Every structure is written in C-alpha cells, then in structure tokens.
C-alpha cells in the first residue's frame, strides 16, 4: 500500500544469558565441564503503523519501573531491562513524533511483561487493545496461579482496558495489516504481515528472539509454551517470507532490529 508507513520505536536494552534465548548454547560436556556463558544485549521495540484508517501501536514495552521493584527480582535477574526507566512509552512516542493521543489502536503480540508494561497508558480510554483469544485467559491464569508462565504480571493488563479479541489464524485489522496467530512462545502470540509500499514487513516477533531461532534452534524450554506449536508457527513464517520476499523483524535481535529499522551504524 502506497499510503502505509511503519515507524520503529527503540524501547531499550535487555541483558540475559544466551542460553535462555538459544537452547543449549553453552552446555557442559565430559571434556568441558565449565563452559563460558555469553551474557548478551537484546532489544525491546515497538512499531507505529500508520494507515489511512488508523494509527496502530504494536506492543507497549516494559514498565519504566521494571528495574525498581516493579518486576519480580527473579525475573529481572534473568532478563534485566537495564534502561527501562529511560524508556517510558509517552516519551519514546514523542521522540518518534507521536503521542499517546495519536494512537487509534494497540495490538498486543502477547502479554509478557516486556510487551505489556505500557498498557497502563491506555487504561480508562476507548482505544481498542487487540489480543488473541488464546492469550488473554492464559495471561490471567498465569498471573494469578502458580501454573502457566511466570512472565505475566497482572498489574500490566488487569486494568480497565477496551479489549478487542482476535480469533483464528489470520485477522485483517485494516488494509495492509494482517495479524497472524503464531502459538508456541505463548498460546496467543501474534505476528503480522504489513504490506509496506517498497517491501512487505513480516513481524515474527517473539516466535524467534534471534536469528538462530529463525534458523530452527529453539529457545530454552522456559521460553516455550509448546515446542511442537512453535515449530509449526516457524514454518508458517518461513513459508510467508518465501512467498512474499518480506523483510523479517525478529523479537529481540539487536542487529536485526538495527538493520530493518535503518538505525545501524
């Protein structure tokens, strides 16, 4: 579509052991019982998709107080969003030339704490928050019981929000923006196919944290809801890329983000 634009919003840096991101990256063996671990830097990002019908915000990033007690200590120790306080959503939107009031719709790829931490900015408004049918109940279940995933915080999403539920494997939000159900990382993970004028953008998101995941190396078990579903979703993404020649945006790969967004040095 000639009148569709995508703005990339850098929401800061997360640091974590690569073993969380690429399963078995550095494991002990009989001859090497103390392998070196790689502590790496990853990116948190959002998108602003502007179409003639609406201005869409993709995800909301981490809560700015993530490192100041808002995130549980155990989670922050594993995935430290080291500059979250410098990346409040309103300020980052302003840097990109937008404001909260400019946003007509929010699409939540999923409700993990590094994606849903800015939803409080939309509480009490009529801005629709799109989330997949399989994601919302799992998030509430996980946040309020000892089962499910520990990466959901009820305080992120248990608010007065105007939820819009997405059903099925594909949902056309507006001309040029197709939401894709990609279960595996979570039950209701969504990606998107965005029909940009020059080249389509395939938003894979947390289906693949880094390029190694997109090549077929799974994330650690702690980051996967269902490994079989993850593999099927990965093939769906690859098939779409092959059919369309789309540029691919991964979940947290800093080099890929800088390349796709045009911010690499």
PDB file of C-alpha atoms in Angstrom:
ATOM      1  CA  UNK A   1       0.000   0.000   0.000  1.00  0.00           C
ATOM      2  CA  UNK A   2       1.394   3.363  -1.036  1.00  0.00           C
ATOM      3  CA  UNK A   3      -0.055   5.174   1.977  1.00  0.00           C
ATOM      4  CA  UNK A   4       1.092   2.819   4.743  1.00  0.00           C
ATOM      5  CA  UNK A   5       4.135   3.677   6.849  1.00  0.00           C
ATOM      6  CA  UNK A   6       5.974   1.875   9.660  1.00  0.00           C
ATOM      7  CA  UNK A   7       7.945   3.720  12.335  1.00  0.00           C
ATOM      8  CA  UNK A   8      10.313   1.721  14.519  1.00  0.00           C
ATOM      9  CA  UNK A   9      10.477   2.710  18.188  1.00  0.00           C
ATOM     10  CA  UNK A  10      13.526   1.630  20.194  1.00  0.00           C
ATOM     11  CA  UNK A  11      12.401   0.851  23.758  1.00  0.00           C
ATOM     12  CA  UNK A  12      15.746  -0.013  25.299  1.00  0.00           C
ATOM     13  CA  UNK A  13      18.001  -2.939  26.129  1.00  0.00           C
ATOM     14  CA  UNK A  14      17.559  -6.234  27.934  1.00  0.00           C
ATOM     15  CA  UNK A  15      20.551  -8.278  29.047  1.00  0.00           C
ATOM     16  CA  UNK A  16      20.402 -12.036  29.521  1.00  0.00           C
ATOM     17  CA  UNK A  17      22.318 -15.279  29.204  1.00  0.00           C
ATOM     18  CA  UNK A  18      22.174 -16.556  25.618  1.00  0.00           C
ATOM     19  CA  UNK A  19      21.193 -19.986  26.942  1.00  0.00           C
ATOM     20  CA  UNK A  20      17.713 -18.595  27.608  1.00  0.00           C
ATOM     21  CA  UNK A  21      17.450 -17.472  24.010  1.00  0.00           C
ATOM     22  CA  UNK A  22      19.135 -20.355  22.163  1.00  0.00           C
ATOM     23  CA  UNK A  23      18.584 -23.677  23.865  1.00  0.00           C
ATOM     24  CA  UNK A  24      21.797 -25.453  24.849  1.00  0.00           C
ATOM     25  CA  UNK A  25      24.035 -22.680  23.559  1.00  0.00           C
ATOM     26  CA  UNK A  26      26.755 -23.407  26.136  1.00  0.00           C
ATOM     27  CA  UNK A  27      26.320 -26.735  27.899  1.00  0.00           C
ATOM     28  CA  UNK A  28      28.758 -28.755  29.935  1.00  0.00           C
ATOM     29  CA  UNK A  29      30.301 -31.847  28.369  1.00  0.00           C
ATOM     30  CA  UNK A  30      32.586 -34.578  29.657  1.00  0.00           C
ATOM     31  CA  UNK A  31      35.650 -32.732  28.386  1.00  0.00           C
ATOM     32  CA  UNK A  32      34.415 -29.208  29.132  1.00  0.00           C
ATOM     33  CA  UNK A  33      32.505 -29.164  32.387  1.00  0.00           C
ATOM     34  CA  UNK A  34      32.650 -25.411  32.880  1.00  0.00           C
ATOM     35  CA  UNK A  35      31.832 -23.750  29.540  1.00  0.00           C
ATOM     36  CA  UNK A  36      31.850 -19.993  29.197  1.00  0.00           C
ATOM     37  CA  UNK A  37      28.445 -18.359  29.146  1.00  0.00           C
ATOM     38  CA  UNK A  38      27.627 -15.418  26.903  1.00  0.00           C
ATOM     39  CA  UNK A  39      25.753 -12.593  28.593  1.00  0.00           C
ATOM     40  CA  UNK A  40      24.256 -10.642  25.715  1.00  0.00           C
ATOM     41  CA  UNK A  41      22.310  -7.498  24.986  1.00  0.00           C
ATOM     42  CA  UNK A  42      18.913  -7.646  23.319  1.00  0.00           C
ATOM     43  CA  UNK A  43      16.473  -5.001  22.146  1.00  0.00           C
ATOM     44  CA  UNK A  44      12.902  -4.134  23.114  1.00  0.00           C
ATOM     45  CA  UNK A  45      10.978  -2.381  20.353  1.00  0.00           C
ATOM     46  CA  UNK A  46       7.540  -1.181  19.330  1.00  0.00           C
ATOM     47  CA  UNK A  47       6.088  -0.219  15.961  1.00  0.00           C
ATOM     48  CA  UNK A  48       3.796   2.564  14.874  1.00  0.00           C
ATOM     49  CA  UNK A  49       1.879   1.545  11.769  1.00  0.00           C
ATOM     50  CA  UNK A  50       0.112   4.436  10.115  1.00  0.00           C
ATOM     51  CA  UNK A  51      -2.644   3.731   7.594  1.00  0.00           C
ATOM     52  CA  UNK A  52      -5.406   5.931   6.157  1.00  0.00           C
ATOM     53  CA  UNK A  53      -7.876   4.308   8.563  1.00  0.00           C
ATOM     54  CA  UNK A  54      -5.899   4.243  11.798  1.00  0.00           C
ATOM     55  CA  UNK A  55      -2.610   4.699  13.610  1.00  0.00           C
ATOM     56  CA  UNK A  56      -1.630   1.412  15.254  1.00  0.00           C
ATOM     57  CA  UNK A  57       0.812   0.834  18.105  1.00  0.00           C
ATOM     58  CA  UNK A  58       2.396  -2.610  18.142  1.00  0.00           C
ATOM     59  CA  UNK A  59       3.102  -3.642  21.767  1.00  0.00           C
ATOM     60  CA  UNK A  60       3.829  -1.265  24.642  1.00  0.00           C
ATOM     61  CA  UNK A  61       7.229  -2.365  26.011  1.00  0.00           C
ATOM     62  CA  UNK A  62       8.315  -2.723  29.619  1.00  0.00           C
ATOM     63  CA  UNK A  63       7.039  -0.757  32.588  1.00  0.00           C
ATOM     64  CA  UNK A  64       9.522   2.074  33.294  1.00  0.00           C
ATOM     65  CA  UNK A  65       9.957   0.846  36.881  1.00  0.00           C
ATOM     66  CA  UNK A  66      10.932  -2.661  35.786  1.00  0.00           C
ATOM     67  CA  UNK A  67      14.326  -2.388  37.483  1.00  0.00           C
ATOM     68  CA  UNK A  68      12.992  -0.571  40.530  1.00  0.00           C
ATOM     69  CA  UNK A  69      10.918  -3.364  42.031  1.00  0.00           C
ATOM     70  CA  UNK A  70       8.029  -3.490  39.564  1.00  0.00           C
ATOM     71  CA  UNK A  71       9.365  -6.698  38.039  1.00  0.00           C
ATOM     72  CA  UNK A  72       9.915  -9.608  40.457  1.00  0.00           C
ATOM     73  CA  UNK A  73      13.575  -9.906  41.392  1.00  0.00           C
ATOM     74  CA  UNK A  74      13.925 -13.399  39.934  1.00  0.00           C
ATOM     75  CA  UNK A  75      12.648 -12.246  36.541  1.00  0.00           C
ATOM     76  CA  UNK A  76      14.796  -9.143  36.480  1.00  0.00           C
ATOM     77  CA  UNK A  77      17.835 -11.234  37.382  1.00  0.00           C
ATOM     78  CA  UNK A  78      17.174 -13.441  34.338  1.00  0.00           C
ATOM     79  CA  UNK A  79      16.154 -10.687  31.886  1.00  0.00           C
ATOM     80  CA  UNK A  80      17.363  -7.292  33.039  1.00  0.00           C
ATOM     81  CA  UNK A  81      15.790  -4.363  31.203  1.00  0.00           C
ATOM     82  CA  UNK A  82      18.676  -2.185  32.254  1.00  0.00           C
ATOM     83  CA  UNK A  83      17.399   1.143  30.891  1.00  0.00           C
ATOM     84  CA  UNK A  84      13.648   0.765  31.289  1.00  0.00           C
ATOM     85  CA  UNK A  85      13.440   3.970  33.335  1.00  0.00           C
ATOM     86  CA  UNK A  86      14.758   5.873  30.302  1.00  0.00           C
ATOM     87  CA  UNK A  87      12.075   4.454  28.018  1.00  0.00           C
ATOM     88  CA  UNK A  88       8.631   5.358  29.277  1.00  0.00           C
ATOM     89  CA  UNK A  89       6.163   4.886  26.439  1.00  0.00           C
ATOM     90  CA  UNK A  90       4.922   8.511  26.177  1.00  0.00           C
ATOM     91  CA  UNK A  91       8.486   9.832  25.937  1.00  0.00           C
ATOM     92  CA  UNK A  92       9.555   7.282  23.336  1.00  0.00           C
ATOM     93  CA  UNK A  93       6.450   8.002  21.264  1.00  0.00           C
ATOM     94  CA  UNK A  94       7.216  11.706  21.466  1.00  0.00           C
ATOM     95  CA  UNK A  95      10.756  11.057  20.212  1.00  0.00           C
ATOM     96  CA  UNK A  96       9.176   9.285  17.232  1.00  0.00           C
ATOM     97  CA  UNK A  97       6.855  12.217  16.542  1.00  0.00           C
ATOM     98  CA  UNK A  98       3.692  10.802  18.122  1.00  0.00           C
ATOM     99  CA  UNK A  99       1.760  10.988  21.368  1.00  0.00           C
ATOM    100  CA  UNK A 100      -0.480   8.577  23.262  1.00  0.00           C
ATOM    101  CA  UNK A 101      -3.472  10.533  21.936  1.00  0.00           C
ATOM    102  CA  UNK A 102      -2.419   9.790  18.343  1.00  0.00           C
ATOM    103  CA  UNK A 103      -2.867   6.046  18.826  1.00  0.00           C
ATOM    104  CA  UNK A 104      -6.154   4.678  17.467  1.00  0.00           C
ATOM    105  CA  UNK A 105      -5.493   1.003  18.254  1.00  0.00           C
ATOM    106  CA  UNK A 106      -2.961  -1.118  20.126  1.00  0.00           C
ATOM    107  CA  UNK A 107      -2.017  -4.626  19.015  1.00  0.00           C
ATOM    108  CA  UNK A 108      -0.526  -6.824  21.713  1.00  0.00           C
ATOM    109  CA  UNK A 109       1.650  -9.546  20.234  1.00  0.00           C
ATOM    110  CA  UNK A 110       1.312 -11.184  23.664  1.00  0.00           C
ATOM    111  CA  UNK A 111       1.107 -10.085  27.272  1.00  0.00           C
ATOM    112  CA  UNK A 112       4.543 -10.858  28.685  1.00  0.00           C
ATOM    113  CA  UNK A 113       5.932  -8.165  30.963  1.00  0.00           C
ATOM    114  CA  UNK A 114       8.375  -6.742  28.388  1.00  0.00           C
ATOM    115  CA  UNK A 115       5.494  -6.179  25.959  1.00  0.00           C
ATOM    116  CA  UNK A 116       2.538  -5.234  28.155  1.00  0.00           C
ATOM    117  CA  UNK A 117       4.233  -2.867  30.602  1.00  0.00           C
ATOM    118  CA  UNK A 118       2.904   0.269  28.924  1.00  0.00           C
ATOM    119  CA  UNK A 119      -0.759  -0.721  28.794  1.00  0.00           C
ATOM    120  CA  UNK A 120      -1.480   1.467  31.822  1.00  0.00           C
ATOM    121  CA  UNK A 121      -1.250   4.440  29.461  1.00  0.00           C
ATOM    122  CA  UNK A 122      -4.489   3.289  27.817  1.00  0.00           C
ATOM    123  CA  UNK A 123      -6.465   2.360  30.937  1.00  0.00           C
ATOM    124  CA  UNK A 124      -9.822   4.078  31.089  1.00  0.00           C
ATOM    125  CA  UNK A 125      -9.769   5.038  27.410  1.00  0.00           C
ATOM    126  CA  UNK A 126     -11.775   3.671  24.495  1.00  0.00           C
ATOM    127  CA  UNK A 127      -8.630   2.778  22.494  1.00  0.00           C
ATOM    128  CA  UNK A 128      -9.110  -0.846  21.380  1.00  0.00           C
ATOM    129  CA  UNK A 129      -6.453  -3.274  22.621  1.00  0.00           C
ATOM    130  CA  UNK A 130      -6.247  -6.212  20.221  1.00  0.00           C
ATOM    131  CA  UNK A 131      -5.201  -9.520  21.774  1.00  0.00           C
ATOM    132  CA  UNK A 132      -5.623 -13.102  20.625  1.00  0.00           C
ATOM    133  CA  UNK A 133      -8.345 -15.255  22.125  1.00  0.00           C
ATOM    134  CA  UNK A 134      -5.780 -17.787  23.326  1.00  0.00           C
ATOM    135  CA  UNK A 135      -3.565 -15.204  25.029  1.00  0.00           C
ATOM    136  CA  UNK A 136      -5.829 -13.300  27.403  1.00  0.00           C
ATOM    137  CA  UNK A 137      -7.127 -16.202  29.537  1.00  0.00           C
ATOM    138  CA  UNK A 138      -3.660 -17.772  29.690  1.00  0.00           C
ATOM    139  CA  UNK A 139      -2.186 -14.486  30.883  1.00  0.00           C
ATOM    140  CA  UNK A 140      -4.760 -14.171  33.681  1.00  0.00           C
ATOM    141  CA  UNK A 141      -4.327 -17.835  34.594  1.00  0.00           C
ATOM    142  CA  UNK A 142      -0.533 -17.491  34.720  1.00  0.00           C
ATOM    143  CA  UNK A 143      -0.519 -14.227  36.663  1.00  0.00           C
ATOM    144  CA  UNK A 144      -2.942 -15.442  39.326  1.00  0.00           C
ATOM    145  CA  UNK A 145      -1.884 -19.048  39.923  1.00  0.00           C
ATOM    146  CA  UNK A 146       1.343 -20.992  40.395  1.00  0.00           C
ATOM    147  CA  UNK A 147       0.895 -22.611  36.969  1.00  0.00           C
ATOM    148  CA  UNK A 148       1.435 -21.296  33.467  1.00  0.00           C
ATOM    149  CA  UNK A 149       4.223 -18.805  32.778  1.00  0.00           C
ATOM    150  CA  UNK A 150       5.955 -16.553  35.294  1.00  0.00           C
ATOM    151  CA  UNK A 151       6.449 -13.813  32.676  1.00  0.00           C
ATOM    152  CA  UNK A 152       2.958 -12.340  33.088  1.00  0.00           C
ATOM    153  CA  UNK A 153       2.236  -9.581  35.613  1.00  0.00           C
ATOM    154  CA  UNK A 154      -1.428  -8.957  36.413  1.00  0.00           C
ATOM    155  CA  UNK A 155      -0.614  -5.318  37.151  1.00  0.00           C
ATOM    156  CA  UNK A 156       0.288  -4.865  33.469  1.00  0.00           C
ATOM    157  CA  UNK A 157      -3.038  -5.937  31.991  1.00  0.00           C
ATOM    158  CA  UNK A 158      -5.633  -6.384  34.752  1.00  0.00           C
ATOM    159  CA  UNK A 159      -6.943  -2.880  34.118  1.00  0.00           C
ATOM    160  CA  UNK A 160      -9.878  -1.003  32.624  1.00  0.00           C
ATOM    161  CA  UNK A 161      -8.877  -1.706  29.028  1.00  0.00           C
ATOM    162  CA  UNK A 162     -11.000  -1.880  25.894  1.00  0.00           C
ATOM    163  CA  UNK A 163     -10.103  -5.411  24.842  1.00  0.00           C
ATOM    164  CA  UNK A 164     -10.787  -6.490  21.252  1.00  0.00           C
ATOM    165  CA  UNK A 165     -10.449 -10.240  20.853  1.00  0.00           C
ATOM    166  CA  UNK A 166      -8.783 -11.707  17.777  1.00  0.00           C
ATOM    167  CA  UNK A 167      -9.918 -15.180  16.713  1.00  0.00           C
ATOM    168  CA  UNK A 168      -8.410 -17.674  14.314  1.00  0.00           C
ATOM    169  CA  UNK A 169      -5.111 -17.955  12.463  1.00  0.00           C
ATOM    170  CA  UNK A 170      -5.419 -14.746  10.438  1.00  0.00           C
ATOM    171  CA  UNK A 171      -7.175 -11.445  11.050  1.00  0.00           C
ATOM    172  CA  UNK A 172      -7.193  -8.449   8.711  1.00  0.00           C
ATOM    173  CA  UNK A 173      -7.072  -5.469  11.037  1.00  0.00           C
ATOM    174  CA  UNK A 174      -7.140  -2.923   8.219  1.00  0.00           C
ATOM    175  CA  UNK A 175      -5.948  -2.682   4.617  1.00  0.00           C
ATOM    176  CA  UNK A 176      -2.330  -3.788   4.522  1.00  0.00           C
ATOM    177  CA  UNK A 177      -2.175  -5.138   8.089  1.00  0.00           C
ATOM    178  CA  UNK A 178      -2.813  -8.851   8.663  1.00  0.00           C
ATOM    179  CA  UNK A 179      -2.424 -10.301  12.152  1.00  0.00           C
ATOM    180  CA  UNK A 180      -1.043 -13.857  12.302  1.00  0.00           C
ATOM    181  CA  UNK A 181      -1.571 -16.323  15.136  1.00  0.00           C
ATOM    182  CA  UNK A 182       1.836 -17.882  15.915  1.00  0.00           C
ATOM    183  CA  UNK A 183       1.422 -20.079  19.004  1.00  0.00           C
ATOM    184  CA  UNK A 184       4.479 -21.621  20.599  1.00  0.00           C
ATOM    185  CA  UNK A 185       6.233 -18.998  22.680  1.00  0.00           C
ATOM    186  CA  UNK A 186       2.812 -18.354  24.219  1.00  0.00           C
ATOM    187  CA  UNK A 187      -0.623 -19.742  23.309  1.00  0.00           C
ATOM    188  CA  UNK A 188      -1.776 -16.494  21.749  1.00  0.00           C
ATOM    189  CA  UNK A 189       1.370 -14.983  20.277  1.00  0.00           C
ATOM    190  CA  UNK A 190       0.648 -12.850  17.224  1.00  0.00           C
ATOM    191  CA  UNK A 191       2.862 -11.656  14.429  1.00  0.00           C
ATOM    192  CA  UNK A 192       1.871  -9.560  11.445  1.00  0.00           C
ATOM    193  CA  UNK A 193       2.238  -9.201   7.707  1.00  0.00           C
ATOM    194  CA  UNK A 194       2.451  -5.485   6.921  1.00  0.00           C
ATOM    195  CA  UNK A 195       2.182  -4.571   3.240  1.00  0.00           C
ATOM    196  CA  UNK A 196       4.615  -1.654   3.056  1.00  0.00           C
ATOM    197  CA  UNK A 197       4.984   0.083  -0.337  1.00  0.00           C
ATOM    198  CA  UNK A 198       8.616  -0.786  -1.025  1.00  0.00           C
ATOM    199  CA  UNK A 199       8.783  -4.196   0.637  1.00  0.00           C
ATOM    200  CA  UNK A 200       6.423  -6.083   2.943  1.00  0.00           C
ATOM    201  CA  UNK A 201       7.392  -6.481   6.587  1.00  0.00           C
ATOM    202  CA  UNK A 202       6.864  -9.831   8.297  1.00  0.00           C
ATOM    203  CA  UNK A 203       6.735  -9.233  12.038  1.00  0.00           C
ATOM    204  CA  UNK A 204       7.823 -12.555  13.513  1.00  0.00           C
ATOM    205  CA  UNK A 205       8.315 -11.109  16.980  1.00  0.00           C
ATOM    206  CA  UNK A 206       8.951 -13.491  19.838  1.00  0.00           C
ATOM    207  CA  UNK A 207       8.350 -16.519  17.665  1.00  0.00           C
ATOM    208  CA  UNK A 208      12.087 -16.040  17.104  1.00  0.00           C
ATOM    209  CA  UNK A 209      14.067 -13.977  19.618  1.00  0.00           C
ATOM    210  CA  UNK A 210      17.198 -14.016  17.436  1.00  0.00           C
ATOM    211  CA  UNK A 211      18.341 -15.234  14.027  1.00  0.00           C
ATOM    212  CA  UNK A 212      19.391 -18.623  15.399  1.00  0.00           C
ATOM    213  CA  UNK A 213      15.763 -19.245  16.428  1.00  0.00           C
ATOM    214  CA  UNK A 214      14.505 -18.290  12.979  1.00  0.00           C
ATOM    215  CA  UNK A 215      17.034 -20.763  11.543  1.00  0.00           C
ATOM    216  CA  UNK A 216      15.447 -23.510  13.645  1.00  0.00           C
ATOM    217  CA  UNK A 217      17.231 -23.540  17.004  1.00  0.00           C
ATOM    218  CA  UNK A 218      14.556 -23.312  19.665  1.00  0.00           C
ATOM    219  CA  UNK A 219      14.582 -21.080  22.690  1.00  0.00           C
ATOM    220  CA  UNK A 220      15.066 -22.592  26.130  1.00  0.00           C
ATOM    221  CA  UNK A 221      12.142 -24.582  27.490  1.00  0.00           C
ATOM    222  CA  UNK A 222      11.359 -21.800  29.932  1.00  0.00           C
ATOM    223  CA  UNK A 223      10.513 -19.534  26.975  1.00  0.00           C
ATOM    224  CA  UNK A 224       8.307 -22.024  25.145  1.00  0.00           C
ATOM    225  CA  UNK A 225       4.697 -22.819  25.934  1.00  0.00           C
ATOM    226  CA  UNK A 226       4.590 -25.607  23.325  1.00  0.00           C
ATOM    227  CA  UNK A 227       7.577 -26.730  21.263  1.00  0.00           C
ATOM    228  CA  UNK A 228       5.502 -28.507  18.602  1.00  0.00           C
ATOM    229  CA  UNK A 229       3.332 -25.449  18.062  1.00  0.00           C
ATOM    230  CA  UNK A 230       6.474 -23.298  17.923  1.00  0.00           C
ATOM    231  CA  UNK A 231       7.899 -25.401  15.085  1.00  0.00           C
ATOM    232  CA  UNK A 232       4.644 -25.205  13.120  1.00  0.00           C
ATOM    233  CA  UNK A 233       4.481 -21.431  13.559  1.00  0.00           C
ATOM    234  CA  UNK A 234       8.099 -21.087  12.450  1.00  0.00           C
ATOM    235  CA  UNK A 235       7.370 -22.946   9.229  1.00  0.00           C
ATOM    236  CA  UNK A 236       4.352 -20.741   8.647  1.00  0.00           C
ATOM    237  CA  UNK A 237       6.554 -17.663   8.945  1.00  0.00           C
ATOM    238  CA  UNK A 238       9.181 -19.070   6.626  1.00  0.00           C
ATOM    239  CA  UNK A 239       6.546 -20.016   4.065  1.00  0.00           C
ATOM    240  CA  UNK A 240       5.140 -16.484   4.123  1.00  0.00           C
ATOM    241  CA  UNK A 241       8.603 -14.989   3.747  1.00  0.00           C
ATOM    242  CA  UNK A 242       9.431 -17.221   0.792  1.00  0.00           C
ATOM    243  CA  UNK A 243       6.128 -16.435  -0.913  1.00  0.00           C
ATOM    244  CA  UNK A 244       6.350 -12.673  -0.485  1.00  0.00           C
ATOM    245  CA  UNK A 245      10.023 -11.764  -0.161  1.00  0.00           C
ATOM    246  CA  UNK A 246       9.136  -9.856   3.006  1.00  0.00           C
ATOM    247  CA  UNK A 247      11.719  -8.340   5.304  1.00  0.00           C
ATOM    248  CA  UNK A 248      11.674 -10.115   8.671  1.00  0.00           C
ATOM    249  CA  UNK A 249      11.614  -8.442  12.083  1.00  0.00           C
ATOM    250  CA  UNK A 250      12.558 -10.731  14.976  1.00  0.00           C
ATOM    251  CA  UNK A 251      11.639 -10.421  18.630  1.00  0.00           C
ATOM    252  CA  UNK A 252      14.787  -9.186  20.374  1.00  0.00           C
ATOM    253  CA  UNK A 253      17.741  -9.454  17.983  1.00  0.00           C
ATOM    254  CA  UNK A 254      19.515  -6.098  18.227  1.00  0.00           C
ATOM    255  CA  UNK A 255      21.457  -6.433  14.970  1.00  0.00           C
ATOM    256  CA  UNK A 256      18.330  -7.401  13.036  1.00  0.00           C
ATOM    257  CA  UNK A 257      16.363  -4.527  14.546  1.00  0.00           C
ATOM    258  CA  UNK A 258      19.075  -2.019  13.662  1.00  0.00           C
ATOM    259  CA  UNK A 259      19.244  -3.370  10.115  1.00  0.00           C
ATOM    260  CA  UNK A 260      15.493  -3.448   9.493  1.00  0.00           C
ATOM    261  CA  UNK A 261      14.878  -0.083  11.143  1.00  0.00           C
ATOM    262  CA  UNK A 262      17.815   1.549   9.381  1.00  0.00           C
ATOM    263  CA  UNK A 263      19.498   2.579  12.636  1.00  0.00           C
ATOM    264  CA  UNK A 264      22.692   0.530  12.249  1.00  0.00           C
ATOM    265  CA  UNK A 265      25.926   2.495  12.265  1.00  0.00           C
TER     266      UNK A 265
END
